[in-house]
mmCIF file of C-alpha atoms and ligand atoms in Angstrom:
data_model
loop_
_atom_site.group_PDB
_atom_site.id
_atom_site.type_symbol
_atom_site.label_atom_id
_atom_site.label_comp_id
_atom_site.label_asym_id
_atom_site.label_seq_id
_atom_site.Cartn_x
_atom_site.Cartn_y
_atom_site.Cartn_z
ATOM 1 C CA MET A 803 0.000 0.000 0.000
ATOM 2 C CA LYS A 804 1.177 3.519 -0.783
ATOM 3 C CA LYS A 805 2.290 5.615 2.144
ATOM 4 C CA LEU A 806 0.756 8.941 2.954
ATOM 5 C CA PHE A 807 3.314 11.583 1.919
ATOM 6 C CA PHE A 808 2.325 13.975 4.699
ATOM 7 C CA ASP A 809 2.807 11.356 7.406
ATOM 8 C CA TYR A 810 6.518 11.967 6.912
ATOM 9 C CA THR A 811 8.231 15.105 8.059
ATOM 10 C CA PRO A 812 10.012 16.941 5.252
ATOM 11 C CA ALA A 813 13.309 15.913 6.899
ATOM 12 C CA GLU A 814 12.304 12.251 6.708
ATOM 13 C CA ILE A 815 11.289 12.616 3.061
ATOM 14 C CA SER A 816 14.661 14.222 2.341
ATOM 15 C CA ASN A 817 16.501 11.355 3.998
ATOM 16 C CA ILE A 818 14.525 8.718 2.110
ATOM 17 C CA LEU A 819 15.382 10.425 -1.169
ATOM 18 C CA LEU A 820 19.031 11.051 -0.266
ATOM 19 C CA ASP A 821 19.334 7.329 0.567
ATOM 20 C CA ARG A 822 17.963 6.639 -2.878
ATOM 21 C CA GLY A 823 20.779 8.697 -4.318
ATOM 22 C CA GLU A 824 18.729 11.760 -5.249
ATOM 23 C CA LYS A 825 20.472 15.117 -5.322
ATOM 24 C CA LYS A 826 19.597 17.823 -2.824
ATOM 25 C CA PHE A 827 18.296 20.185 -5.516
ATOM 26 C CA ARG A 828 15.825 17.530 -6.700
ATOM 27 C CA ILE A 829 14.478 17.207 -3.190
ATOM 28 C CA ASN A 830 14.102 20.967 -2.985
ATOM 29 C CA GLN A 831 12.201 20.946 -6.269
ATOM 30 C CA LEU A 832 9.848 18.294 -4.920
ATOM 31 C CA LEU A 833 9.234 20.157 -1.659
ATOM 32 C CA ASP A 834 8.666 23.381 -3.581
ATOM 33 C CA TRP A 835 5.918 21.741 -5.662
ATOM 34 C CA VAL A 836 4.266 20.340 -2.582
ATOM 35 C CA TYR A 837 4.504 23.186 -0.103
ATOM 36 C CA LYS A 838 4.671 26.312 -2.233
ATOM 37 C CA LYS A 839 2.966 25.422 -5.494
ATOM 38 C CA SER A 840 0.074 23.435 -3.966
ATOM 39 C CA VAL A 841 0.480 20.475 -6.325
ATOM 40 C CA ILE A 842 -0.804 17.122 -5.054
ATOM 41 C CA SER A 843 0.005 14.861 -7.985
ATOM 42 C CA PHE A 844 3.589 13.757 -8.567
ATOM 43 C CA TYR A 845 2.973 13.634 -12.328
ATOM 44 C CA GLU A 846 2.456 17.389 -12.435
ATOM 45 C CA MET A 847 5.952 18.071 -11.077
ATOM 46 C CA LYS A 848 7.277 18.851 -14.493
ATOM 47 C CA ASN A 849 10.912 19.546 -13.670
ATOM 48 C CA LEU A 850 11.440 16.168 -11.952
ATOM 49 C CA PRO A 851 12.706 13.279 -14.072
ATOM 50 C CA THR A 852 9.952 10.851 -15.106
ATOM 51 C CA SER A 853 11.654 7.988 -13.257
ATOM 52 C CA LEU A 854 11.550 9.907 -9.975
ATOM 53 C CA ARG A 855 7.933 10.933 -10.481
ATOM 54 C CA GLU A 856 7.048 7.299 -11.150
ATOM 55 C CA TRP A 857 8.938 6.088 -8.112
ATOM 56 C CA LEU A 858 7.224 8.685 -5.909
ATOM 57 C CA ASN A 859 3.857 7.735 -7.325
ATOM 58 C CA GLU A 860 4.431 4.038 -6.693
ATOM 59 C CA ASN A 861 5.415 4.612 -3.086
ATOM 60 C CA PHE A 862 3.522 7.664 -1.869
ATOM 61 C CA THR A 863 0.179 9.345 -2.218
ATOM 62 C CA MET A 864 -1.057 12.865 -1.470
ATOM 63 C CA MET A 865 -4.626 12.050 -2.407
ATOM 64 C CA PHE A 866 -7.571 10.738 -0.473
ATOM 65 C CA GLU A 867 -9.009 7.323 -1.255
ATOM 66 C CA LYS A 868 -11.913 8.640 -3.346
ATOM 67 C CA ALA A 869 -12.599 11.967 -4.996
ATOM 68 C CA PRO A 870 -13.934 14.114 -2.136
ATOM 69 C CA TYR A 871 -17.527 15.275 -2.179
ATOM 70 C CA LEU A 872 -17.728 19.014 -2.326
ATOM 71 C CA VAL A 873 -20.659 21.196 -1.310
ATOM 72 C CA THR A 874 -20.534 24.930 -2.055
ATOM 73 C CA ALA A 875 -22.750 27.483 -0.325
ATOM 74 C CA PRO A 876 -25.090 29.394 -2.676
ATOM 75 C CA ASN A 877 -23.175 32.642 -2.099
ATOM 76 C CA GLY A 878 -19.832 30.902 -2.676
ATOM 77 C CA ASP A 879 -18.412 31.992 0.692
ATOM 78 C CA SER A 880 -18.012 28.527 2.119
ATOM 79 C CA MET A 881 -17.197 25.124 0.781
ATOM 80 C CA LYS A 882 -17.369 21.828 2.591
ATOM 81 C CA PHE A 883 -15.378 18.739 1.598
ATOM 82 C CA GLY A 884 -15.952 15.173 2.666
ATOM 83 C CA PHE A 885 -12.841 13.054 2.466
ATOM 84 C CA THR A 886 -12.824 9.280 2.494
ATOM 85 C CA LEU A 887 -9.765 7.854 4.232
ATOM 86 C CA SER A 888 -7.994 4.581 3.439
ATOM 87 C CA ASP A 889 -10.099 2.649 5.971
ATOM 88 C CA GLY A 890 -13.349 4.092 4.616
ATOM 89 C CA ALA A 891 -13.810 6.631 7.424
ATOM 90 C CA VAL A 892 -15.172 10.013 6.347
ATOM 91 C CA ILE A 893 -13.997 13.372 7.642
ATOM 92 C CA GLU A 894 -15.048 16.867 6.681
ATOM 93 C CA SER A 895 -13.297 20.228 6.352
ATOM 94 C CA VAL A 896 -14.636 23.653 5.438
ATOM 95 C CA ILE A 897 -13.118 26.621 3.582
ATOM 96 C CA LEU A 898 -14.528 29.942 4.751
ATOM 97 C CA LYS A 899 -13.908 33.034 2.653
ATOM 98 C CA SER A 900 -14.065 36.526 4.088
ATOM 99 C CA ARG A 901 -12.389 39.543 2.527
ATOM 100 C CA ASP A 902 -8.740 38.609 2.020
ATOM 101 C CA ARG A 903 -8.878 35.671 4.415
ATOM 102 C CA ARG A 904 -9.176 32.057 3.337
ATOM 103 C CA THR A 905 -9.704 30.047 6.484
ATOM 104 C CA LEU A 906 -9.643 26.276 6.569
ATOM 105 C CA CYS A 907 -11.497 24.535 9.375
ATOM 106 C CA VAL A 908 -9.762 21.167 9.777
ATOM 107 C CA SER A 909 -10.751 17.918 11.467
ATOM 108 C CA SER A 910 -8.377 16.166 13.840
ATOM 109 C CA GLN A 911 -10.294 12.979 14.667
ATOM 110 C CA VAL A 912 -12.910 10.725 13.110
ATOM 111 C CA GLY A 913 -15.833 11.359 15.443
ATOM 112 C CA CYS A 914 -15.151 12.617 18.940
ATOM 113 C CA ALA A 915 -15.007 11.162 22.429
ATOM 114 C CA LEU A 916 -16.248 14.169 24.374
ATOM 115 C CA GLY A 917 -20.000 13.747 23.958
ATOM 116 C CA CYS A 918 -21.108 17.415 24.005
ATOM 117 C CA THR A 919 -24.882 17.169 23.636
ATOM 118 C CA PHE A 920 -25.268 20.020 21.115
ATOM 119 C CA CYS A 921 -22.643 18.738 18.677
ATOM 120 C CA GLU A 922 -23.392 16.441 15.730
ATOM 121 C CA THR A 923 -19.834 15.120 15.527
ATOM 122 C CA ALA A 924 -20.176 13.838 19.082
ATOM 123 C CA LYS A 925 -23.012 11.589 17.940
ATOM 124 C CA LEU A 926 -20.577 9.561 15.845
ATOM 125 C CA GLY A 927 -18.740 8.638 19.026
ATOM 126 C CA PHE A 928 -14.967 8.320 18.925
ATOM 127 C CA ILE A 929 -13.805 6.300 15.937
ATOM 128 C CA ARG A 930 -10.101 7.093 15.670
ATOM 129 C CA ASN A 931 -7.415 9.746 15.671
ATOM 130 C CA LEU A 932 -6.291 11.200 12.364
ATOM 131 C CA SER A 933 -2.619 10.768 11.541
ATOM 132 C CA ALA A 934 -0.551 13.934 11.082
ATOM 133 C CA GLY A 935 -0.634 13.287 7.358
ATOM 134 C CA GLU A 936 -4.407 13.046 7.271
ATOM 135 C CA ILE A 937 -4.639 16.400 9.038
ATOM 136 C CA VAL A 938 -2.120 18.082 6.712
ATOM 137 C CA MET A 939 -3.706 16.571 3.604
ATOM 138 C CA GLN A 940 -6.867 18.586 4.222
ATOM 139 C CA LEU A 941 -4.766 21.737 3.800
ATOM 140 C CA ALA A 942 -2.882 20.403 0.768
ATOM 141 C CA TYR A 943 -6.174 19.542 -0.900
ATOM 142 C CA ALA A 944 -7.760 22.923 -0.107
ATOM 143 C CA ASN A 945 -4.705 24.797 -1.441
ATOM 144 C CA ASN A 946 -4.789 22.704 -4.590
ATOM 145 C CA LEU A 947 -8.415 23.584 -5.118
ATOM 146 C CA LEU A 948 -7.614 27.288 -4.714
ATOM 147 C CA ILE A 949 -4.904 27.242 -7.419
ATOM 148 C CA LYS A 950 -7.564 28.089 -10.003
ATOM 149 C CA SER A 951 -8.291 31.395 -8.309
ATOM 150 C CA GLU A 952 -4.590 31.949 -7.480
ATOM 151 C CA GLU A 953 -5.283 31.809 -3.763
ATOM 152 C CA ARG A 954 -3.976 29.905 -0.775
ATOM 153 C CA ILE A 955 -5.294 29.137 2.668
ATOM 154 C CA THR A 956 -4.208 31.968 4.997
ATOM 155 C CA ASN A 957 -5.641 30.811 8.345
ATOM 156 C CA ILE A 958 -6.279 27.465 10.019
ATOM 157 C CA VAL A 959 -8.817 26.714 12.721
ATOM 158 C CA PHE A 960 -8.840 23.346 14.448
ATOM 159 C CA MET A 961 -12.601 23.508 14.873
ATOM 160 C CA GLY A 962 -13.708 20.646 12.657
ATOM 161 C CA MET A 963 -14.422 17.130 13.812
ATOM 162 C CA GLY A 964 -12.718 16.004 16.981
ATOM 163 C CA GLU A 965 -10.663 17.410 19.806
ATOM 164 C CA ALA A 966 -7.199 18.226 18.476
ATOM 165 C CA LEU A 967 -5.600 18.355 21.919
ATOM 166 C CA SER A 968 -6.705 14.762 22.565
ATOM 167 C CA ASN A 969 -4.724 13.712 19.484
ATOM 168 C CA PHE A 970 -1.728 15.560 20.789
ATOM 169 C CA GLU A 971 1.350 14.092 19.081
ATOM 170 C CA ASN A 972 -0.233 13.966 15.628
ATOM 171 C CA PHE A 973 -1.594 17.465 16.105
ATOM 172 C CA VAL A 974 1.874 18.768 16.991
ATOM 173 C CA GLN A 975 3.510 17.067 14.005
ATOM 174 C CA ALA A 976 0.830 18.464 11.694
ATOM 175 C CA LEU A 977 1.279 21.915 13.218
ATOM 176 C CA GLU A 978 4.993 21.889 12.409
ATOM 177 C CA ILE A 979 4.343 21.156 8.748
ATOM 178 C CA ILE A 980 1.471 23.644 8.528
ATOM 179 C CA SER A 981 3.384 26.481 10.158
ATOM 180 C CA GLY A 982 7.052 25.836 9.258
ATOM 181 C CA GLU A 983 8.404 28.697 7.089
ATOM 182 C CA GLU A 984 9.926 26.310 4.571
ATOM 183 C CA PHE A 985 6.757 24.194 4.464
ATOM 184 C CA PHE A 986 3.202 25.572 4.270
ATOM 185 C CA GLY A 987 4.329 28.616 6.235
ATOM 186 C CA ILE A 988 1.058 29.627 7.891
ATOM 187 C CA GLY A 989 2.140 31.731 10.891
ATOM 188 C CA ARG A 990 1.288 30.521 14.381
ATOM 189 C CA ARG A 991 -0.719 33.713 14.939
ATOM 190 C CA LYS A 992 -3.018 32.535 12.162
ATOM 191 C CA ILE A 993 -3.633 29.116 13.649
ATOM 192 C CA THR A 994 -6.370 28.663 16.238
ATOM 193 C CA VAL A 995 -6.943 25.523 18.241
ATOM 194 C CA SER A 996 -10.321 25.160 19.840
ATOM 195 C CA THR A 997 -10.636 22.913 22.862
ATOM 196 C CA ALA A 998 -13.401 21.824 25.169
ATOM 197 C CA GLY A 999 -10.744 22.105 27.891
ATOM 198 C CA VAL A 1000 -8.438 19.077 28.020
ATOM 199 C CA LEU A 1001 -6.410 20.708 30.761
ATOM 200 C CA PRO A 1002 -3.348 18.422 30.977
ATOM 201 C CA ASN A 1003 -2.814 18.946 27.265
ATOM 202 C CA ILE A 1004 -3.093 22.724 27.508
ATOM 203 C CA GLN A 1005 -0.311 22.355 30.061
ATOM 204 C CA LYS A 1006 1.638 20.242 27.535
ATOM 205 C CA LEU A 1007 1.444 23.126 25.050
ATOM 206 C CA ILE A 1008 3.190 25.283 27.634
ATOM 207 C CA ASP A 1009 5.742 22.628 28.623
ATOM 208 C CA ARG A 1010 6.694 22.047 25.002
ATOM 209 C CA ASN A 1011 6.706 25.721 24.118
ATOM 210 C CA ILE A 1012 3.975 25.437 21.494
ATOM 211 C CA LEU A 1013 2.514 28.822 20.647
ATOM 212 C CA VAL A 1014 -0.899 28.902 18.989
ATOM 213 C CA LYS A 1015 -4.074 30.887 19.419
ATOM 214 C CA LEU A 1016 -6.239 29.069 21.869
ATOM 215 C CA ALA A 1017 -10.038 29.109 21.874
ATOM 216 C CA ILE A 1018 -11.929 27.588 24.768
ATOM 217 C CA SER A 1019 -15.402 26.145 24.290
ATOM 218 C CA LEU A 1020 -16.889 27.491 27.483
ATOM 219 C CA ASN A 1021 -20.580 27.378 26.597
ATOM 220 C CA SER A 1022 -21.735 27.808 30.155
ATOM 221 C CA SER A 1023 -20.898 29.799 33.239
ATOM 222 C CA SER A 1024 -21.915 27.397 35.987
ATOM 223 C CA ASP A 1025 -20.592 23.896 36.611
ATOM 224 C CA GLU A 1026 -24.059 22.449 36.854
ATOM 225 C CA GLU A 1027 -25.147 23.920 33.534
ATOM 226 C CA ARG A 1028 -21.854 23.104 31.802
ATOM 227 C CA SER A 1029 -21.697 19.506 33.007
ATOM 228 C CA ALA A 1030 -25.205 18.952 31.662
ATOM 229 C CA VAL A 1031 -24.083 19.713 28.100
ATOM 230 C CA MET A 1032 -20.334 19.009 28.225
ATOM 231 C CA PRO A 1033 -19.432 15.847 30.170
ATOM 232 C CA ILE A 1034 -15.752 16.890 30.217
ATOM 233 C CA ASN A 1035 -16.748 19.489 32.820
ATOM 234 C CA ASN A 1036 -17.169 16.683 35.366
ATOM 235 C CA ARG A 1037 -13.470 15.997 35.036
ATOM 236 C CA TYR A 1038 -12.249 19.579 34.675
ATOM 237 C CA PRO A 1039 -14.639 22.072 36.257
ATOM 238 C CA ILE A 1040 -14.733 25.763 35.370
ATOM 239 C CA SER A 1041 -12.460 26.960 38.202
ATOM 240 C CA GLU A 1042 -9.686 24.577 37.090
ATOM 241 C CA LEU A 1043 -10.276 25.511 33.472
ATOM 242 C CA MET A 1044 -9.874 29.198 34.273
ATOM 243 C CA ALA A 1045 -6.700 28.548 36.284
ATOM 244 C CA GLN A 1046 -5.190 26.676 33.339
ATOM 245 C CA VAL A 1047 -6.303 29.385 30.910
ATOM 246 C CA ARG A 1048 -4.510 31.981 33.026
ATOM 247 C CA LYS A 1049 -1.334 29.903 32.854
ATOM 248 C CA TYR A 1050 -1.550 29.673 29.057
ATOM 249 C CA THR A 1051 -2.247 33.394 28.834
ATOM 250 C CA GLU A 1052 0.873 34.136 30.827
ATOM 251 C CA PHE A 1053 2.900 31.806 28.611
ATOM 252 C CA ARG A 1054 1.637 33.252 25.323
ATOM 253 C CA GLY A 1055 1.366 36.854 26.485
ATOM 254 C CA GLN A 1056 -2.075 37.159 24.947
ATOM 255 C CA PRO A 1057 -5.548 36.312 26.193
ATOM 256 C CA VAL A 1058 -7.522 33.390 24.812
ATOM 257 C CA THR A 1059 -10.957 33.628 23.216
ATOM 258 C CA PHE A 1060 -13.936 31.882 24.758
ATOM 259 C CA GLU A 1061 -16.660 30.380 22.622
ATOM 260 C CA TYR A 1062 -20.203 30.319 23.906
ATOM 261 C CA VAL A 1063 -22.802 28.332 21.978
ATOM 262 C CA LEU A 1064 -26.044 30.109 22.810
ATOM 263 C CA ILE A 1065 -28.936 27.692 23.394
ATOM 264 C CA LYS A 1066 -32.482 28.844 24.029
ATOM 265 C CA GLY A 1067 -33.575 28.451 27.630
ATOM 266 C CA LYS A 1068 -30.354 26.667 28.614
ATOM 267 C CA ASN A 1069 -27.620 29.264 28.911
ATOM 268 C CA ASP A 1070 -29.139 32.535 27.682
ATOM 269 C CA SER A 1071 -30.640 33.938 30.884
ATOM 270 C CA ARG A 1072 -29.780 37.193 32.613
ATOM 271 C CA ASP A 1073 -28.290 35.112 35.439
ATOM 272 C CA ALA A 1074 -26.071 33.255 33.023
ATOM 273 C CA ALA A 1075 -24.893 36.581 31.592
ATOM 274 C CA ASP A 1076 -24.146 37.953 35.061
ATOM 275 C CA ARG A 1077 -22.151 34.866 35.999
ATOM 276 C CA LEU A 1078 -20.185 35.154 32.774
ATOM 277 C CA ILE A 1079 -19.362 38.787 33.471
ATOM 278 C CA LYS A 1080 -18.128 37.748 36.902
ATOM 279 C CA LEU A 1081 -16.005 34.989 35.417
ATOM 280 C CA PHE A 1082 -14.338 37.507 33.101
ATOM 281 C CA ARG A 1083 -13.618 39.977 35.890
ATOM 282 C CA GLY A 1084 -9.890 40.701 35.777
ATOM 283 C CA TYR A 1085 -9.411 38.565 32.662
ATOM 284 C CA PRO A 1086 -8.911 40.387 29.352
ATOM 285 C CA GLY A 1087 -10.154 37.645 26.987
ATOM 286 C CA LYS A 1088 -13.079 38.061 24.662
ATOM 287 C CA LEU A 1089 -16.288 36.116 24.280
ATOM 288 C CA ASN A 1090 -17.452 34.760 20.971
ATOM 289 C CA ILE A 1091 -21.149 33.939 20.989
ATOM 290 C CA ILE A 1092 -22.133 31.231 18.488
ATOM 291 C CA PRO A 1093 -25.919 30.966 18.231
ATOM 292 C CA LEU A 1094 -26.697 27.239 18.146
ATOM 293 C CA ASN A 1095 -26.576 25.752 14.663
ATOM 294 C CA ASP A 1096 -29.070 23.093 13.617
ATOM 295 C CA CYS A 1097 -28.768 20.231 15.986
ATOM 296 C CA THR A 1098 -30.665 16.936 16.119
ATOM 297 C CA THR A 1099 -30.812 16.739 19.924
ATOM 298 C CA GLU A 1100 -34.335 17.236 21.091
ATOM 299 C CA GLY A 1101 -34.971 20.323 23.157
ATOM 300 C CA LEU A 1102 -31.936 22.236 21.921
ATOM 301 C CA VAL A 1103 -32.839 25.226 19.786
ATOM 302 C CA ARG A 1104 -31.319 28.514 18.782
ATOM 303 C CA PRO A 1105 -32.653 31.617 20.547
ATOM 304 C CA GLU A 1106 -34.532 34.152 18.425
ATOM 305 C CA GLU A 1107 -32.430 36.974 16.981
ATOM 306 C CA ASN A 1108 -33.621 39.604 19.482
ATOM 307 C CA PHE A 1109 -32.627 37.331 22.386
ATOM 308 C CA ILE A 1110 -29.197 36.804 20.858
ATOM 309 C CA ASP A 1111 -28.771 40.574 20.622
ATOM 310 C CA GLN A 1112 -30.074 41.041 24.147
ATOM 311 C CA PHE A 1113 -27.659 38.495 25.601
ATOM 312 C CA SER A 1114 -24.712 40.002 23.813
ATOM 313 C CA LYS A 1115 -25.722 43.479 25.006
ATOM 314 C CA TRP A 1116 -25.816 42.293 28.622
ATOM 315 C CA ILE A 1117 -22.301 40.910 28.252
ATOM 316 C CA HIS A 1118 -21.081 44.042 26.501
ATOM 317 C CA ASP A 1119 -22.612 46.305 29.147
ATOM 318 C CA GLY A 1120 -20.869 44.209 31.786
ATOM 319 C CA GLY A 1121 -17.535 45.295 30.314
ATOM 320 C CA VAL A 1122 -16.628 42.150 28.380
ATOM 321 C CA THR A 1123 -15.536 42.287 24.736
ATOM 322 C CA VAL A 1124 -18.102 40.241 22.882
ATOM 323 C CA THR A 1125 -18.780 39.280 19.272
ATOM 324 C CA VAL A 1126 -21.586 37.223 17.798
ATOM 325 C CA ARG A 1127 -20.278 34.734 15.283
ATOM 326 C CA ARG A 1128 -23.002 33.878 12.830
ATOM 327 C CA SER A 1129 -20.897 30.924 11.843
ATOM 328 C CA GLY A 1130 -20.290 30.428 8.159
ATOM 329 C CA GLY A 1131 -21.338 27.345 6.275
ATOM 330 C CA GLN A 1132 -24.773 26.812 7.760
ATOM 331 C CA GLU A 1133 -26.546 26.248 4.442
ATOM 332 C CA ILE A 1134 -24.173 23.409 3.684
ATOM 333 C CA ASP A 1135 -24.207 21.841 7.156
ATOM 334 C CA GLY A 1136 -20.631 22.954 7.446
ATOM 335 C CA ALA A 1137 -20.989 25.230 10.441
ATOM 336 C CA CYS A 1138 -19.685 24.668 13.974
ATOM 337 C CA GLY A 1139 -20.821 21.380 15.398
ATOM 338 C CA GLN A 1140 -22.423 20.134 12.202
ATOM 339 C CA LEU A 1141 -19.644 18.189 10.545
ATOM 340 C CA ALA A 1142 -20.258 14.598 9.434
ATOM 341 C CA GLY A 1143 -23.779 14.559 10.730
ATOM 342 C CA LYS A 1144 -25.223 13.984 7.277
ATOM 343 C CA ALA A 1145 -22.533 11.572 6.201
ATOM 344 C CA LYS A 1146 -23.422 9.436 9.180
ATOM 345 C CA ARG A 1147 -27.079 9.421 8.340
ATOM 346 C CA GLY A 1148 -26.288 8.395 4.789
ATOM 347 C CA GLU A 1149 -27.786 11.536 3.296
ATOM 348 C CA ILE A 1150 -24.757 12.253 1.162
HETATM 349 N N1 SAH B 970 -13.464 19.883 20.158
HETATM 350 C C1 SAH B 970 -13.186 21.249 19.923
HETATM 351 C C2 SAH B 970 -13.401 21.727 18.500
HETATM 352 C C3 SAH B 970 -14.642 21.319 17.767
HETATM 353 S S1 SAH B 970 -16.115 22.234 17.907
HETATM 354 C C4 SAH B 970 -13.972 22.123 20.883
HETATM 355 O O1 SAH B 970 -14.805 21.603 21.604
HETATM 356 O O2 SAH B 970 -13.716 23.309 20.957
HETATM 357 C C5 SAH B 970 -15.805 23.868 17.487
HETATM 358 C C6 SAH B 970 -16.809 24.831 18.132
HETATM 359 O O3 SAH B 970 -18.138 24.575 17.676
HETATM 360 C C7 SAH B 970 -16.844 24.684 19.645
HETATM 361 O O4 SAH B 970 -16.730 25.931 20.245
HETATM 362 C C8 SAH B 970 -18.222 24.110 19.912
HETATM 363 O O5 SAH B 970 -18.706 24.518 21.160
HETATM 364 C C9 SAH B 970 -19.032 24.675 18.753
HETATM 365 N N2 SAH B 970 -20.263 23.922 18.448
HETATM 366 C C10 SAH B 970 -20.460 22.595 18.567
HETATM 367 N N3 SAH B 970 -21.725 22.270 18.208
HETATM 368 C C11 SAH B 970 -22.335 23.429 17.844
HETATM 369 C C12 SAH B 970 -23.644 23.764 17.361
HETATM 370 N N4 SAH B 970 -24.585 22.840 17.186
HETATM 371 N N5 SAH B 970 -23.901 25.055 17.096
HETATM 372 C C13 SAH B 970 -22.950 26.008 17.254
HETATM 373 N N6 SAH B 970 -21.719 25.750 17.687
HETATM 374 C C14 SAH B 970 -21.398 24.475 17.987
#
């Protein structure tokens, strides 16, 4: 079976080719095609000798098992891909366009183990971790697709399927290839990792000196309320979460962003807003409200627009920086918390 090209670090690829007797400049040509020119087929690497292209093609692949399914939003601002992996598992990623930004929302696991009640990915349960190569390939594919419009992905958010911090080693290896200057070169300030709060692994980021933008899925301001929708809160309650967030903030020198999925009648009360304001007292981070996207769990619905505005006004008036993220990709079931729901139900 062919090996996944992106499962190897560029240094490993270089060594394999040097051992084969290839010259350094050939290796540089190959890496230039892959990382800078967004090419994902060895045959298109025109300045490499045919024999080398054939050898690469016999031994490695940069493609997914099947042609991905692609769904484009009517206004063209978001595109969702479904990728089939070598074992038949399906993952999804989304490109979101806004002004000069091209953001790719990547998946890090097939399914997810955390069981948040409002999230469709959680309903798949945990199937497996993605390899580093499978994570990076989502970016390589998206860049390849953007060649036509002479664009490249500028920002990465680990907000697709799964909990990246629970797939720590593969996440870190992928991050190096995504951000390394000589590789895809997306700066660490343009890479956001969203976590439900796997505290020991936030600590690992600090211990291993890994700088990224961190987003915390807070979603609730009391332990009782949060545990009811996010089982991970039973293990790591809000006070411990906040203590760990402060440590990361000190390490990075910049506050994290908190995400708050607003659910009608569950976490949108005046009390909830007041508790949130209290939680933010003395902490400079900002709150990103995400009104609940379509969700198949009974009893969970999005608040009406005027309630969303009201809630955000309460937070704002309490002195907290707040934005409402009307998350992109809703028409294509590619918004936060919606990935792979349809694939699971066999609707695609
Ligand atoms: N496991 C990571 C990343 C995946 S979810 C995490 O928990 O952060 C990315 C964001 O989408 C999270 O903030 C999550 O709270 C939010 N989300 C999940 N389901 C949603 C839904 N149905 N509507 C709106 N946002 C949702």
